[in-house]
Tab-separated table of C-alpha atoms and ligand atoms in Angstrom:
chain	number	residue	atom	x	y	z
A	183	MET	CA	-46.600	181.029	185.611
A	184	THR	CA	-44.009	182.012	183.077
A	185	LEU	CA	-42.966	179.551	180.366
A	186	SER	CA	-39.340	179.513	181.372
A	187	CYS	CA	-39.388	176.096	183.046
A	188	PHE	CA	-40.876	174.595	179.911
A	189	GLU	CA	-38.381	176.275	177.692
A	190	LEU	CA	-35.377	174.924	179.495
A	191	GLY	CA	-35.409	171.857	177.244
A	192	GLU	CA	-32.967	169.102	177.410
A	193	ARG	CA	-30.059	171.245	178.477
A	194	MET	CA	-28.436	170.122	181.778
A	195	LEU	CA	-29.231	172.825	184.301
A	196	SER	CA	-26.896	173.870	187.100
A	197	LEU	CA	-28.222	173.704	190.606
A	198	ASP	CA	-28.432	177.514	190.799
A	199	GLU	CA	-30.218	177.770	187.418
A	200	ALA	CA	-32.779	175.306	188.598
A	201	LEU	CA	-33.370	177.090	191.847
A	202	THR	CA	-33.707	180.475	190.110
A	203	ALA	CA	-36.165	179.076	187.608
A	204	LEU	CA	-38.185	177.511	190.411
A	205	GLN	CA	-38.359	180.864	192.312
A	206	GLU	CA	-39.554	182.599	189.120
A	207	LEU	CA	-42.359	180.105	188.887
A	208	ALA	CA	-43.339	180.270	192.516
A	209	PRO	CA	-46.989	181.442	192.504
A	210	GLY	CA	-46.294	183.811	195.408
A	211	SER	CA	-47.563	183.233	199.020
A	212	LEU	CA	-50.901	181.617	199.827
A	213	GLU	CA	-53.692	183.460	201.584
A	214	SER	CA	-53.446	184.402	205.159
A	215	GLU	CA	-55.529	183.696	208.328
A	216	VAL	CA	-55.656	184.872	211.895
A	217	ILE	CA	-54.453	182.301	214.406
A	218	PRO	CA	-54.301	182.455	218.225
A	219	LEU	CA	-50.865	182.781	219.737
A	220	SER	CA	-50.887	179.301	221.306
A	221	SER	CA	-51.048	177.755	217.783
A	222	LEU	CA	-48.553	179.993	216.021
A	223	LEU	CA	-45.440	177.849	216.365
A	224	ASN	CA	-43.644	177.256	212.952
A	225	ARG	CA	-46.188	179.467	211.180
A	226	VAL	CA	-45.064	182.317	208.904
A	227	LEU	CA	-46.114	185.934	209.606
A	228	ALA	CA	-48.231	187.339	206.762
A	229	GLU	CA	-47.780	190.939	207.914
A	230	ASP	CA	-45.259	192.915	209.908
A	231	ALA	CA	-45.821	192.813	213.688
A	232	ILE	CA	-45.892	196.518	214.727
A	233	SER	CA	-45.591	197.038	218.445
A	234	PRO	CA	-48.717	198.606	220.019
A	235	VAL	CA	-46.808	199.163	223.248
A	236	ASN	CA	-43.415	200.205	224.598
A	237	VAL	CA	-41.444	197.222	225.801
A	238	PRO	CA	-40.871	197.686	228.689
A	239	GLN	CA	-43.893	199.733	229.289
A	240	ASN	CA	-42.244	201.854	232.054
A	241	THR	CA	-38.766	202.878	232.886
A	242	ASN	CA	-38.017	200.338	235.623
A	243	ALA	CA	-35.446	198.938	237.972
A	244	ALA	CA	-33.049	196.273	236.652
A	245	MET	CA	-32.069	195.331	240.267
A	246	ASP	CA	-33.500	195.075	243.696
A	247	GLY	CA	-32.280	198.053	245.804
A	248	ILE	CA	-33.154	201.682	245.819
A	249	ALA	CA	-34.226	204.065	243.132
A	250	LEU	CA	-33.089	207.596	243.683
A	251	SER	CA	-33.219	211.056	242.161
A	252	TRP	CA	-29.588	211.985	241.478
A	253	PRO	CA	-28.518	214.473	244.173
A	254	ASN	CA	-27.276	217.910	243.526
A	255	ASP	CA	-24.291	217.440	245.868
A	256	THR	CA	-22.093	214.481	246.786
A	257	GLN	CA	-24.629	213.092	249.256
A	258	THR	CA	-24.279	209.378	250.206
A	259	ARG	CA	-27.122	209.158	252.618
A	260	PHE	CA	-30.649	208.970	251.167
A	261	MET	CA	-33.904	209.281	253.038
A	262	LEU	CA	-36.410	206.622	251.982
A	263	GLN	CA	-39.805	207.947	250.926
A	264	GLY	CA	-41.431	204.518	250.582
A	265	ASP	CA	-41.294	201.186	248.798
A	266	VAL	CA	-42.159	200.172	245.281
A	267	LEU	CA	-42.777	196.514	244.605
A	268	ALA	CA	-43.092	195.068	241.053
A	269	GLY	CA	-46.789	195.478	240.016
A	270	SER	CA	-47.272	198.783	241.842
A	271	CYS	CA	-46.525	202.461	241.098
A	272	PHE	CA	-45.221	205.103	243.469
A	273	GLU	CA	-47.307	208.025	242.914
A	274	ASP	CA	-45.256	210.899	244.411
A	275	PRO	CA	-42.366	212.412	242.459
A	276	LEU	CA	-38.900	212.253	244.084
A	277	ALA	CA	-36.917	215.440	244.542
A	278	PRO	CA	-33.070	215.321	244.068
A	279	GLY	CA	-31.534	213.363	246.850
A	280	GLN	CA	-34.603	211.365	247.703
A	281	ALA	CA	-35.033	207.598	247.293
A	282	VAL	CA	-37.451	204.646	247.559
A	283	THR	CA	-36.736	200.981	247.937
A	284	ILE	CA	-37.541	199.127	244.736
A	285	THR	CA	-37.718	195.596	243.393
A	286	THR	CA	-36.543	194.371	239.938
A	287	GLY	CA	-39.113	195.349	237.237
A	288	ALA	CA	-40.972	197.913	239.396
A	289	PRO	CA	-41.546	201.342	237.680
A	290	LEU	CA	-39.233	204.112	238.738
A	291	PRO	CA	-41.139	206.970	240.470
A	292	GLN	CA	-41.159	210.291	238.613
A	293	GLY	CA	-37.898	212.063	239.248
A	294	ALA	CA	-35.895	208.886	239.873
A	295	ASP	CA	-33.123	208.122	237.461
A	296	THR	CA	-30.689	205.745	239.078
A	297	VAL	CA	-30.886	202.354	240.907
A	298	ILE	CA	-28.393	201.100	243.419
A	299	MET	CA	-28.461	197.429	244.253
A	300	SER	CA	-29.161	196.195	247.805
A	301	GLU	CA	-25.689	194.674	248.185
A	302	GLN	CA	-24.169	198.211	248.044
A	303	LEU	CA	-26.480	199.614	250.744
A	304	LEU	CA	-26.714	199.869	254.420
A	305	VAL	CA	-30.336	200.451	255.629
A	306	LYS	CA	-30.699	202.507	258.800
A	307	GLU	CA	-33.752	203.186	260.822
A	308	GLU	CA	-34.473	205.688	263.614
A	309	GLY	CA	-38.050	206.186	264.802
A	310	ALA	CA	-40.291	206.734	261.833
A	311	SER	CA	-37.471	207.630	259.470
A	312	ARG	CA	-35.501	205.242	257.337
A	313	TRP	CA	-32.478	206.014	255.236
A	314	VAL	CA	-29.749	204.205	253.318
A	315	GLU	CA	-26.096	204.763	253.188
A	316	ILE	CA	-24.083	203.873	250.184
A	317	GLU	CA	-20.894	201.837	250.388
A	318	GLN	CA	-18.294	202.843	247.819
A	319	ALA	CA	-20.451	205.837	246.505
A	320	ASP	CA	-17.735	206.684	244.013
A	321	ARG	CA	-18.718	203.572	242.015
A	322	VAL	CA	-22.262	204.724	241.480
A	323	ARG	CA	-23.081	206.274	238.134
A	324	GLN	CA	-26.141	208.317	237.348
A	325	GLY	CA	-28.577	206.342	235.223
A	326	GLN	CA	-27.203	202.884	236.230
A	327	ASN	CA	-29.376	199.766	236.571
A	328	VAL	CA	-32.269	201.355	234.806
A	329	ARG	CA	-34.278	199.900	231.905
A	330	ARG	CA	-35.754	202.704	229.839
A	331	ALA	CA	-39.397	202.501	228.686
A	332	GLY	CA	-39.325	201.247	225.083
A	333	GLU	CA	-35.626	200.386	225.142
A	334	ASP	CA	-36.300	196.883	223.852
A	335	ILE	CA	-39.074	197.666	221.421
A	336	PRO	CA	-40.513	201.166	221.167
A	337	ARG	CA	-44.248	201.557	220.472
A	338	GLY	CA	-44.941	201.836	216.682
A	339	SER	CA	-41.730	200.137	215.673
A	340	MET	CA	-41.485	196.889	213.631
A	341	ALA	CA	-41.008	194.032	216.038
A	342	LEU	CA	-41.103	191.184	213.531
A	343	LYS	CA	-41.133	191.241	209.769
A	344	ALA	CA	-43.647	189.644	207.497
A	345	GLY	CA	-42.169	186.312	206.276
A	346	THR	CA	-40.682	185.474	209.737
A	347	ARG	CA	-41.168	181.795	210.638
A	348	LEU	CA	-42.272	181.812	214.276
A	349	ASN	CA	-39.923	179.953	216.583
A	350	PRO	CA	-40.336	179.887	220.361
A	351	GLN	CA	-38.500	183.212	220.843
A	352	HIS	CA	-40.859	184.834	218.358
A	353	LEU	CA	-43.867	183.573	220.240
A	354	GLY	CA	-42.372	184.997	223.407
A	355	LEU	CA	-41.846	188.335	221.730
A	356	LEU	CA	-45.344	188.556	220.307
A	357	ALA	CA	-46.681	187.705	223.774
A	358	SER	CA	-44.534	190.461	225.263
A	359	LEU	CA	-46.398	192.913	222.950
A	360	GLY	CA	-49.710	191.697	224.219
A	361	MET	CA	-50.577	190.147	220.882
A	362	ALA	CA	-52.885	187.204	221.489
A	363	LYS	CA	-53.124	186.359	217.804
A	364	ALA	CA	-51.342	187.065	214.478
A	365	ARG	CA	-52.103	186.953	210.778
A	366	VAL	CA	-50.060	184.128	209.189
A	367	VAL	CA	-49.956	182.422	205.837
A	368	ARG	CA	-52.257	179.428	205.729
A	369	ARG	CA	-50.608	176.000	205.700
A	370	PRO	CA	-49.956	174.646	202.239
A	371	ARG	CA	-51.936	171.429	201.515
A	372	VAL	CA	-49.561	169.066	199.859
A	373	ALA	CA	-50.756	165.762	198.287
A	374	ILE	CA	-48.171	162.965	198.096
A	375	PHE	CA	-48.194	159.547	196.555
A	376	SER	CA	-45.660	156.864	195.897
A	377	THR	CA	-45.506	155.036	192.532
A	378	GLY	CA	-44.345	151.550	191.516
A	379	ASP	CA	-45.790	148.096	191.119
A	380	GLU	CA	-43.118	146.899	193.563
A	381	VAL	CA	-43.772	149.462	196.252
A	382	THR	CA	-45.576	147.937	199.311
A	383	ALA	CA	-47.065	149.698	202.310
A	384	PRO	CA	-45.318	148.920	205.614
A	385	GLY	CA	-47.511	146.465	207.590
A	386	GLU	CA	-48.358	144.497	204.463
A	387	THR	CA	-46.605	141.288	203.422
A	388	LEU	CA	-43.631	142.039	201.235
A	389	PRO	CA	-44.014	140.303	197.900
A	390	PRO	CA	-41.011	138.451	196.465
A	391	ALA	CA	-39.990	141.408	194.258
A	392	GLY	CA	-41.293	144.075	196.525
A	393	ILE	CA	-39.826	146.987	198.451
A	394	PHE	CA	-41.484	148.749	201.384
A	395	ASP	CA	-42.595	152.249	200.669
A	396	SER	CA	-40.310	154.563	202.627
A	397	ASN	CA	-40.673	157.702	200.542
A	398	ARG	CA	-44.222	158.534	201.587
A	399	PHE	CA	-43.099	158.506	205.233
A	400	SER	CA	-39.868	160.508	204.920
A	401	LEU	CA	-41.874	163.060	202.765
A	402	ARG	CA	-44.683	163.177	205.307
A	403	GLY	CA	-42.114	163.907	208.018
A	404	LEU	CA	-40.399	166.604	206.038
A	405	LEU	CA	-43.698	168.272	205.097
A	406	THR	CA	-45.056	168.090	208.633
A	407	ARG	CA	-41.885	169.691	210.054
A	408	LEU	CA	-42.237	172.372	207.375
A	409	GLY	CA	-45.764	173.144	208.593
A	410	CYS	CA	-47.752	171.697	205.683
A	411	GLU	CA	-50.955	169.739	205.704
A	412	VAL	CA	-50.239	166.338	204.185
A	413	VAL	CA	-52.820	164.631	201.879
A	414	ASP	CA	-51.594	161.095	201.638
A	415	LEU	CA	-52.849	159.430	198.432
A	416	GLY	CA	-51.060	156.120	199.071
A	417	ILE	CA	-49.303	154.071	196.554
A	418	LEU	CA	-50.213	153.861	192.901
A	419	GLY	CA	-49.074	151.143	190.501
A	420	ASP	CA	-47.160	151.992	187.342
A	421	ASP	CA	-50.451	152.544	185.536
A	422	PHE	CA	-51.398	155.574	183.579
A	423	ALA	CA	-55.137	155.698	184.252
A	424	GLY	CA	-54.756	155.377	187.941
A	425	ILE	CA	-52.011	158.003	188.258
A	426	ARG	CA	-53.826	160.395	185.916
A	427	HIS	CA	-56.970	160.104	188.007
A	428	ALA	CA	-55.043	160.663	191.199
A	429	LEU	CA	-53.264	163.778	189.733
A	430	ASP	CA	-56.608	165.133	188.577
A	431	ARG	CA	-58.143	164.700	191.927
A	432	ALA	CA	-55.188	166.066	193.863
A	433	ALA	CA	-55.021	169.160	191.621
A	434	GLN	CA	-58.560	170.101	192.594
A	435	THR	CA	-57.786	170.649	196.303
A	436	ALA	CA	-53.983	170.551	196.893
A	437	ASP	CA	-51.583	173.546	196.679
A	438	MET	CA	-48.773	171.203	195.589
A	439	VAL	CA	-48.428	167.575	194.463
A	440	ILE	CA	-45.294	165.495	195.038
A	441	THR	CA	-44.818	162.018	193.649
A	442	SER	CA	-41.838	159.703	193.935
A	443	GLY	CA	-40.578	157.122	191.492
A	444	GLY	CA	-41.607	156.586	187.977
A	445	VAL	CA	-39.727	159.503	186.323
A	446	SER	CA	-36.579	157.668	185.180
A	447	VAL	CA	-35.941	157.533	181.523
A	448	GLY	CA	-37.920	154.759	179.958
A	449	GLN	CA	-40.416	154.858	182.757
A	450	ALA	CA	-41.425	158.440	182.291
A	451	ASP	CA	-44.304	157.757	179.995
A	452	TRP	CA	-47.085	157.879	182.497
A	453	THR	CA	-45.818	161.173	184.069
A	454	GLN	CA	-45.478	162.671	180.626
A	455	LYS	CA	-48.895	161.483	179.421
A	456	ALA	CA	-50.722	162.210	182.591
A	457	LEU	CA	-49.261	165.674	182.810
A	458	ASP	CA	-50.004	166.375	179.111
A	459	GLU	CA	-53.672	165.814	179.891
A	460	THR	CA	-53.936	167.487	183.257
A	461	GLY	CA	-51.144	169.982	183.340
A	462	ARG	CA	-47.739	170.827	181.877
A	463	LEU	CA	-44.461	168.969	182.518
A	464	GLY	CA	-41.011	170.384	182.465
A	465	PHE	CA	-38.468	167.526	182.707
A	466	TRP	CA	-35.441	168.823	184.281
A	467	ARG	CA	-32.008	167.473	184.019
A	468	ILE	CA	-30.092	169.082	186.842
A	469	ALA	CA	-26.371	168.481	187.425
A	470	ILE	CA	-26.623	167.053	190.868
A	471	ARG	CA	-26.142	163.793	192.593
A	472	PRO	CA	-28.196	162.182	193.870
A	473	GLY	CA	-31.445	163.524	192.341
A	474	ARG	CA	-31.652	162.963	188.667
A	475	PRO	CA	-34.085	162.855	187.042
A	476	LEU	CA	-36.525	165.307	188.509
A	477	ALA	CA	-39.821	166.299	186.948
A	478	PHE	CA	-41.341	169.673	187.595
A	479	GLY	CA	-44.523	171.158	186.160
A	480	THR	CA	-48.014	172.398	186.967
A	481	LEU	CA	-51.222	170.615	187.376
A	482	GLY	CA	-54.912	171.479	186.729
A	483	ALA	CA	-56.616	174.675	185.966
A	484	ARG	CA	-55.171	176.252	189.100
A	485	GLU	CA	-51.679	175.507	187.783
A	486	ILE	CA	-50.405	174.211	191.163
A	487	PRO	CA	-46.771	173.150	191.282
A	488	PHE	CA	-45.960	169.470	190.742
A	489	PHE	CA	-42.779	167.669	191.613
A	490	GLY	CA	-42.030	164.247	190.286
A	491	LEU	CA	-39.131	163.214	192.664
A	492	PRO	CA	-36.858	160.207	191.831
A	493	GLY	CA	-37.725	156.937	193.416
A	494	ASN	CA	-34.586	156.255	195.365
A	495	PRO	CA	-35.117	157.171	199.034
A	496	VAL	CA	-31.986	159.279	199.497
A	497	ALA	CA	-32.622	161.127	196.298
A	498	VAL	CA	-36.154	161.864	197.420
A	499	MET	CA	-34.931	163.545	200.598
A	500	VAL	CA	-32.101	165.401	198.894
A	501	THR	CA	-34.266	166.770	196.216
A	502	PHE	CA	-36.981	167.653	198.646
A	503	LEU	CA	-34.473	169.636	200.794
A	504	GLN	CA	-32.845	171.414	197.841
A	505	PHE	CA	-35.889	172.064	195.600
A	506	VAL	CA	-39.246	171.426	197.133
A	507	GLN	CA	-38.342	173.078	200.448
A	508	PRO	CA	-37.441	176.548	199.001
A	509	LEU	CA	-40.698	176.523	196.882
A	510	LEU	CA	-42.828	175.530	199.871
A	511	ARG	CA	-41.207	178.274	201.960
A	512	THR	CA	-42.036	180.754	199.237
A	513	LEU	CA	-45.628	179.568	199.247
A	514	GLN	CA	-45.590	180.149	203.017
A	515	GLY	CA	-44.367	183.704	202.614
A	516	GLU	CA	-40.750	182.990	203.719
A	517	HIS	CA	-39.001	184.601	200.835
A	518	GLN	CA	-35.236	184.506	200.109
A	519	TRP	CA	-34.731	181.414	202.258
A	520	GLN	CA	-31.414	179.691	201.950
A	521	PRO	CA	-30.211	176.456	203.490
A	522	ARG	CA	-27.818	176.953	206.382
A	523	ARG	CA	-24.245	176.268	205.334
A	524	LEU	CA	-21.069	175.695	207.337
A	525	THR	CA	-17.489	175.128	206.336
A	526	ALA	CA	-15.517	172.136	207.641
A	527	ILE	CA	-12.247	170.343	207.065
A	528	ALA	CA	-12.594	167.059	205.143
A	529	ASP	CA	-11.179	164.248	207.206
A	530	GLU	CA	-11.004	161.926	204.201
A	531	PRO	CA	-10.832	162.410	200.373
A	532	LEU	CA	-14.290	162.993	198.838
A	533	LYS	CA	-15.116	161.988	195.362
A	534	SER	CA	-17.127	164.235	193.131
A	535	ARG	CA	-17.324	165.184	189.518
A	536	GLU	CA	-16.613	168.499	187.868
A	537	GLY	CA	-19.741	170.205	186.548
A	538	ARG	CA	-22.043	168.535	189.052
A	539	VAL	CA	-23.082	169.285	192.633
A	540	ASP	CA	-22.604	166.197	194.828
A	541	PHE	CA	-24.511	165.806	198.054
A	542	LEU	CA	-22.848	163.267	200.313
A	543	ARG	CA	-24.105	162.107	203.656
A	544	GLY	CA	-21.783	163.371	206.283
A	545	ILE	CA	-20.974	163.452	209.969
A	546	TYR	CA	-19.477	166.708	211.221
A	547	ARG	CA	-17.941	167.255	214.637
A	548	CYS	CA	-15.942	169.973	216.427
A	549	ASP	CA	-12.329	169.330	217.444
A	550	ASP	CA	-10.897	170.614	220.695
A	551	GLN	CA	-9.728	173.822	219.023
A	552	GLY	CA	-13.216	174.556	217.841
A	553	ARG	CA	-12.630	173.666	214.202
A	554	LEU	CA	-15.329	171.738	212.261
A	555	HIS	CA	-14.389	168.427	210.638
A	556	VAL	CA	-16.508	166.265	208.440
A	557	SER	CA	-16.355	162.659	207.097
A	558	MET	CA	-18.677	160.499	205.057
A	559	THR	CA	-21.189	158.115	206.602
A	560	GLY	CA	-19.876	155.221	204.430
A	561	ARG	CA	-21.487	153.884	201.359
A	562	GLN	CA	-23.257	156.654	199.412
A	563	GLY	CA	-25.705	154.926	196.948
A	564	SER	CA	-28.914	156.835	196.498
A	565	GLY	CA	-30.896	153.852	197.784
A	566	ILE	CA	-28.938	153.532	201.117
A	567	LEU	CA	-31.315	155.317	203.415
A	568	SER	CA	-29.230	154.304	206.435
A	569	SER	CA	-26.700	156.918	205.200
A	570	MET	CA	-29.303	159.510	206.053
A	571	THR	CA	-29.910	158.194	209.523
A	572	ALA	CA	-26.191	157.949	210.283
A	573	ALA	CA	-25.585	161.527	208.954
A	574	ASN	CA	-25.911	164.848	210.657
A	575	CYS	CA	-25.364	166.827	207.486
A	576	LEU	CA	-25.205	166.864	203.733
A	577	ILE	CA	-21.708	167.547	202.404
A	578	GLU	CA	-22.250	169.792	199.362
A	579	ILE	CA	-19.371	169.723	196.860
A	580	GLU	CA	-19.830	172.520	194.466
A	581	ALA	CA	-19.879	171.971	190.706
A	582	PRO	CA	-16.352	173.273	189.843
A	583	ARG	CA	-14.632	170.764	192.159
A	584	ALA	CA	-13.642	167.373	190.840
A	585	GLU	CA	-12.734	166.077	194.257
A	586	VAL	CA	-11.948	167.176	197.702
A	587	ALA	CA	-8.569	166.138	199.165
A	588	GLN	CA	-8.222	165.137	202.830
A	589	GLY	CA	-7.582	168.358	204.818
A	590	GLU	CA	-9.262	170.677	202.314
A	591	THR	CA	-12.296	172.616	203.440
A	592	VAL	CA	-15.793	171.718	202.088
A	593	THR	CA	-19.288	173.147	202.482
A	594	LEU	CA	-21.911	171.325	204.500
A	595	GLN	CA	-25.631	171.789	205.152
A	596	PRO	CA	-26.205	170.781	208.722
A	597	PHE	CA	-29.368	168.747	209.503
A	598	GLY	CA	-31.612	170.763	211.657
A	599	GLU	CA	-35.093	172.113	211.284
A	600	LEU	CA	-36.511	169.378	209.046
A	601	THR	CA	-34.067	166.489	209.350
B	125	AMP	P1	-37.982	154.553	189.926
B	125	AMP	O1	-37.514	155.996	189.739
B	125	AMP	O2	-39.413	154.315	189.949
B	125	AMP	O3	-37.327	153.721	188.832
B	125	AMP	O4	-37.406	154.085	191.331
B	125	AMP	C1	-36.062	154.040	191.462
B	125	AMP	C2	-35.719	153.083	192.675
B	125	AMP	O5	-36.415	153.597	193.831
B	125	AMP	C3	-36.270	151.695	192.493
B	125	AMP	O6	-35.295	150.792	193.045
B	125	AMP	C4	-37.536	151.662	193.327
B	125	AMP	O7	-37.864	150.417	193.703
B	125	AMP	C5	-37.253	152.499	194.472
B	125	AMP	N1	-38.398	153.217	194.943
B	125	AMP	C6	-39.341	153.823	194.211
B	125	AMP	N2	-40.320	154.273	195.055
B	125	AMP	C7	-39.963	153.892	196.309
B	125	AMP	C8	-40.563	154.139	197.569
B	125	AMP	N3	-41.798	154.770	197.686
B	125	AMP	N4	-39.892	153.659	198.700
B	125	AMP	C9	-38.751	153.006	198.606
B	125	AMP	N5	-38.188	152.840	197.386
B	125	AMP	C10	-38.663	153.214	196.250
B	126	MG	MG1	-40.798	152.948	189.807
C-alpha cells in the first residue's frame, strides 16, 4: 500500500481524486480457484477463456432444406444422394450439382457449399430416385444459409477476457466451448458491523431513543449481489474497547472491513484510536453529498482495506456504490469498472452546490419519443431511506454545476445490478 491516502490530509478531495487514490491503494485481485460451471454465475474470470474448439464445430446448415454442391451450369434440378439429420454426418462427398436433404445444424457433406430452404423446393420421386426442383432459382446465391466452422469463435481465440463478470450469457458461451469449469477469483470475505448505542437489531424491542439497524442489512444485500461472502459482526456500542477488539478479530480473516456510523466529527475518537492501534486511518473529506465524512484506511498486519461509512442509511448506500463497490470489484479482478451512466432531461429544477457532487434519488422514465426524463423522489435527507426504495436511479450532479434548471440534461446512474 502506498502512503498517498494518508498524505491527503485535511484537504477536501474531489470525487475523482478520491476514486483515483482508492484504485492506487487497491491491493490487486485476490487468489483464484477453479469452480464448476453450474456455480459460476456472477463470479469474475481470473484468466482468459481460450476456445479449445471451433464454434460451430462443423460447417453446417442454417435452415432445413437441401445442401448442394454448387453446379457448374445453370441447373435447377438436383438429384438427392441421401439425408443428413442434425447429429449425423454424411460420409460421401458431393460432386457439383449433387444434393442431400439436411436439417438445421447438421454438418454439410464434403463438397457441399450452399443450403436452400425447404420452402423454395419441390421434392419429386420416381422409383428409387429422388430429386428436387428449385422455385425461383435466380434468387439462390452460392454459399447461402451456411454457418462456417469457427465463424462464431475460432479454436484458439480468446472467447472471454480475464476480469469478465459472468452473466448468464457468459455461462452459455463457456458451455458452448465445452468448458465444465473455469478459474475465477475467490469471493472476497467482507466483515461488516454497525455502531451506535442507539442502534437496535430488528426483532428486538426499540428503546425510547433507539433506531433500528438498517445499514447492516442494506450492506449485506449490496455485498451479496456483488458476490462477496458476508461476515456479520452485529452491532457494537460506541465503545472503544469493543470496537477495537472487533476490528482486530475481523482483520485476521476478512479481506475488507466495513463499519457504519461513528465517524462524524466529535464522534470519531474510537475509529481514530482503534485504527491507530490496529491499522492506519486516512480520514477523507470528499466533496460529495450525501456521504461525508468517510473514513478509509487499512487494518492489521495484512493491511486489508477498511471503510468507515457514515451512519445515515442513504449515505451508506451512496458511498458503498461510489467507493466500496469499485474497490471490491478490483479485488475480484474486474479492473477499470465504472458505474453505468445515462443522460436525461430534468423535469424539475435540481439543487446542488458548486464544487460538490450531489447524488439525488431519482425516478427516470422514457417519453413517447424515446427521450429519458428524470425527477426527484421527493425529500432528499440522507436519513430518508424511503427515497432509495422509491428511486430507480441516482441523479449525479457534477461538481461544477451549482444547479440544474428544469429542461436541462443531467447525468444519472440507473439502479441495476446491485440495487
Ligand atoms: P453517526 O454517524 O454515528 O453519527 O450516525 C448518523 C446517523 O445515522 C444517526 O442518526 C444514527 O442514529 C444513524 N445510524 C447510524 N447507524 C445506523 C444504522 N446501522 N441503521 C440506521 N441508522 C443508523
Ligand atoms: Mg453513531
